[in-house]
Amino acid sequence: MPPDTPLTQPLVQVAVPSPLYGVFDYLPPPGQPLPARGSRVRVPFGRQHLVGVVMALAPRSEMPAHRLKHIEAVLDGEALLGPPLLGLLEWAAGYYQHPLGEVISTALPTLLRQGEAAQVQGITRWRAAVDEVPEEMMRRAPRQAALLHDLIAQPGGLDAQQLNDAHANWRAPMGALVDKALAAKAESPCLQGIPVDPDTVRSVSLNPAQAAAAKAVISAPDGFAPFLLEGVTGSGKTEVYLSIIEDVVAAGRQALVLVPEIGLTPQLLTRFQARFERPIAVLHSGLTDRERLCAWLSARSGEAPIVIGTRSAVFTPLANPGVILVDEEHDLSFKQQDGLRYHARDLAVMRARRENVPVVLGSATPALESINNARKGGYRHISLPERAGVASHPEVSLLDVRRRPMTEGMSDILIEQIHRHLDADGQVLLFLNRRGYAPVLQCHDCGWAADCPRCDAHMTYHARRRQLVCHHCGVQMGAPDQCPGCGSAQVHPLGQGTERIETALQTLFPEVEISRIDRDTTRRKGAIEAKLEGARSGQHRILVGTQMLAKGHDFPGVTLVGILDIDQGLLSADFRATERMAQLITQVAGRAGRAERPGHVLIQTRQPDHPLLLTLIHEGYRGFCRQALEEREAACLPPFSYQALIRAESPQADHPLAFLGEARELFQQAGSTVQVLGPVPAPMERLAGRYRAQLLLQAETRAPLHQLLSRHVQALASLPHARRVRWSLDVDPMELF
Ligand code: ADP
Ligand code: ZN
Ligand code: ZN
C-alpha cells in the first residue's frame, strides 16, 4: 500500500515521552473504541513500552502501513487533559522548542506517567498512638523505636512511600508496633485539611484600596483579563487574594494559586485554610507520589475548590477554573532551570487566556518585564500604595561604611543601632545573602586559597562542622589545619557568611537570643516552622539570615533591619543583578515596622553614590523601575529585546565552544535579523568538573527569534559536536550563565 492511500481506519497521533520532536502514528487498539484526544495510551516505542497522550486522529500517515504498530492499551476512558490545558502544552512545546511528549510528561504526576489509573483513592497512612517512645524499647527493639519516633514526629502520619524512603524493611517492625497498639494504620481521605490553630484565625475587613483591588478583578467582564497587583510589603495582598477567591468559590468555580516555595511560607497555607472550610489541594515537591496524584485528581474533578502549588502546579487540570493568582510573581523559583525551561508566571498568563479567566500577578516588587507589560497596557495595573492596618512605611537609609571601624562585617553605627533597638524592646533582623562561616579560607603566608577541585570557585568554610563546602557543586571536605601549599598554620577564614555573623553577635550580645535562618539551619523537618515561630513571637531577638528571610514573612516585632552587604549585587556582570538587588532590599526592608512601631532599615555599602541605589532609597521601588527600564531600553536589553540562550557543557574543555561555534554558523547562514552573540565560556567556566559555554540569540522583536529557533533548533542535534556535549536551549533565560 503506498503511504498516502487512505486507511480504512483512522490513525492515532500520540505524543510520546522521548527527546524526539513531533507526534507518532499508531493504529487504533484492535476491537476497542477510538481513544479521545487528551487520553493516555500505552504504545510500543522501539524496544520500550511507553505511556503517551493522544493528540489527534489522522486519516493517513507518512509511515508505510506495514511499519505501523497498534496501540496496546487505552488507559483513560475519557480525556485526562482537557482542551485548554492540552492546548497550553502544545503551545509551550512550540514556544520553548521542546519535544511535545516531554512537555506533557512534565505536566503529569509520576504515577500517571507510569500508567496508574486516574482515580481518586484514599491514602493509607500509619500514625503513632502514643506521644513518647517507651524507654525500654530503645534498647530492646531499636528499629521499632526509630520507626515510632518518626511517626510521633509526624502527627498527620506517614504513607508507604515516606516510610520506604526513611526505613529499609519497615513493614515487620510496623506490624509489631500495630500489634502492641503503639501505632495504627488508617485509611485517610485523599484530600486532608491543613491543620489550623484557631488562635491565628482573625477576620479583617478590607481597607478601601484592598476593596478596590479585589473589586477590579471580581467585576471584570467574563473572560481573560490580566492584572498586575503591585502592593508594597505589608499592604495586605493576601487579604485581596482571599477576597477574590471567596467570590470565585461562591460562584462554584476554582482558584489556582501559584506561590514560590511552600516550605518557606507555612503561614500562607494556614491563612488560606482558616478562611475556607473545604480542603485545599496543595501541590509542591515535598509530596509523595500518591499525595501528588490525589491533589492533582481532586483539582481535575473540581472537588478541590482551591489549588495552591509551586511552579509546576501551573499544569494542574481544573474542572471549572475561575481565577489564576501568582503570588510574588517576580520570584526566580517560577523559572524551571532544567528540562523544559518554562516560566510558570508566563505560562499562568497564557493558561488564563486559554481558560478565559482573570489572572492576577501580585508582588511588592514586580519584575521589570511585568511593569513594562503594565505600562504598555497589556496588564491592568492595580496598586496598594499603603500598608494595611496601623503599620507605616519603614525609614530607609544608606550607611557608608568606607573607612568605618568594622566588627565582622558590621559597622560601629550598625552595632550601636542594634543596641538601641534591643534596649527599646524591638527585634532586629540582619540580612546577608551568604551562608557558611566565610566565603574563602586563605593562607596568610603564601596566599593559597581553598578552591573547589571541580569548579572555578572558592569553597565556603563552615566553622561549626570544620568543613569546606562548595556551594556550586556540593563537594565537601575537612578543613585543613595547615596550608597544603606551604605548611603554615596561618590559615584563616576571609570575609563573612551568616554563620560568622551569628558567632560575632553571640559575643557582642551574650544575653540575647539569636536565631540564624538559612539553608544550613533549616534542613531538619519542622525547623523552619520553629524558627519562624520564634521570630514571630519575639522570643528570638536577633534574626540573622539569607534571602529565606525575605519571603513575605510577617514578623510584627522587628523594628530594625540591617542589610550587611549589597555591593556584590552592584558589581555583578549579569544585567539583571541590580533588579534582583532592588527586589531583595525592598523585600527585606519590608520585614521592618509591620505593626504599631515604626521600622528602620540600614543598608551598609561602599558605593553610596551608586545611581540605582540612590534612586531606590529616595524614590522607592517604583522610581528604581523607571530608571532601570530606561537603562534597559538604551542598552536594548529585555524587556526591550528578546533572548534565547544555548548552553553547552562537557568534561572536555574545547567541546562546548566547538559545538556552539557550529551552532553559530547554522544560525548565521539563515540570514536572519537575529543577533548571534558568542560563543563565550560561562562566567564560571567549570562547574562540577564540566566546562560550560554559551551562545546568545537576541532580537528586537519576538517573531524573527522564534522563526529562527523553530527552523533550526532540531538541526542542532545533528551538528558534528552535538554528541560530544550536553546542550540545552533556554528561551527567555533569566540567568545568563
Ligand atoms: P502582603 O502580602 O501585602 O505583605 P499581608 O497580606 O501579609 O501583606 O498583610 C500584612 C499584615 O497586615 C498581616 O498581618 C495582615 O493580617 C494585616 N492586614 C491585611 N489587611 C488588613 C486590613 N484590611 N486591616 C487590618 N490588618 C490587615
Ligand atoms: Zn601557605
Ligand atoms: Zn564545586
CSV table of C-alpha atoms in Angstrom, one decimal, residues 14 59 163 200 218 241 256 267 296 312 328 335 388 399 405 505 528 537 549 610 673 697 728:
chain,number,residue,atom,x,y,z
A,14,VAL,CA,0.4,10.1,20.1
A,59,PRO,CA,-6.7,10.0,8.0
A,163,LEU,CA,8.3,5.0,55.1
A,200,THR,CA,-4.4,32.6,64.4
A,218,ILE,CA,-14.1,40.3,40.6
A,241,TYR,CA,-6.4,37.2,47.1
A,256,LEU,CA,-5.4,28.2,41.2
A,267,GLN,CA,1.9,30.7,57.3
A,296,TRP,CA,-4.0,16.6,41.0
A,312,SER,CA,4.7,23.0,38.2
A,328,GLU,CA,5.4,37.1,44.4
A,335,LYS,CA,11.5,29.6,36.3
A,388,ALA,CA,-2.7,47.8,55.8
A,399,LEU,CA,25.3,53.6,55.7
A,405,PRO,CA,35.5,50.6,62.1
A,505,LEU,CA,26.6,38.5,67.6
A,528,ILE,CA,11.8,26.4,59.5
A,537,SER,CA,6.6,35.5,68.8
A,549,LEU,CA,14.1,35.9,55.4
A,610,HIS,CA,25.5,54.3,43.0
A,673,THR,CA,18.0,39.8,11.6
A,697,LEU,CA,20.5,34.9,20.4
A,728,SER,CA,20.1,22.9,26.1
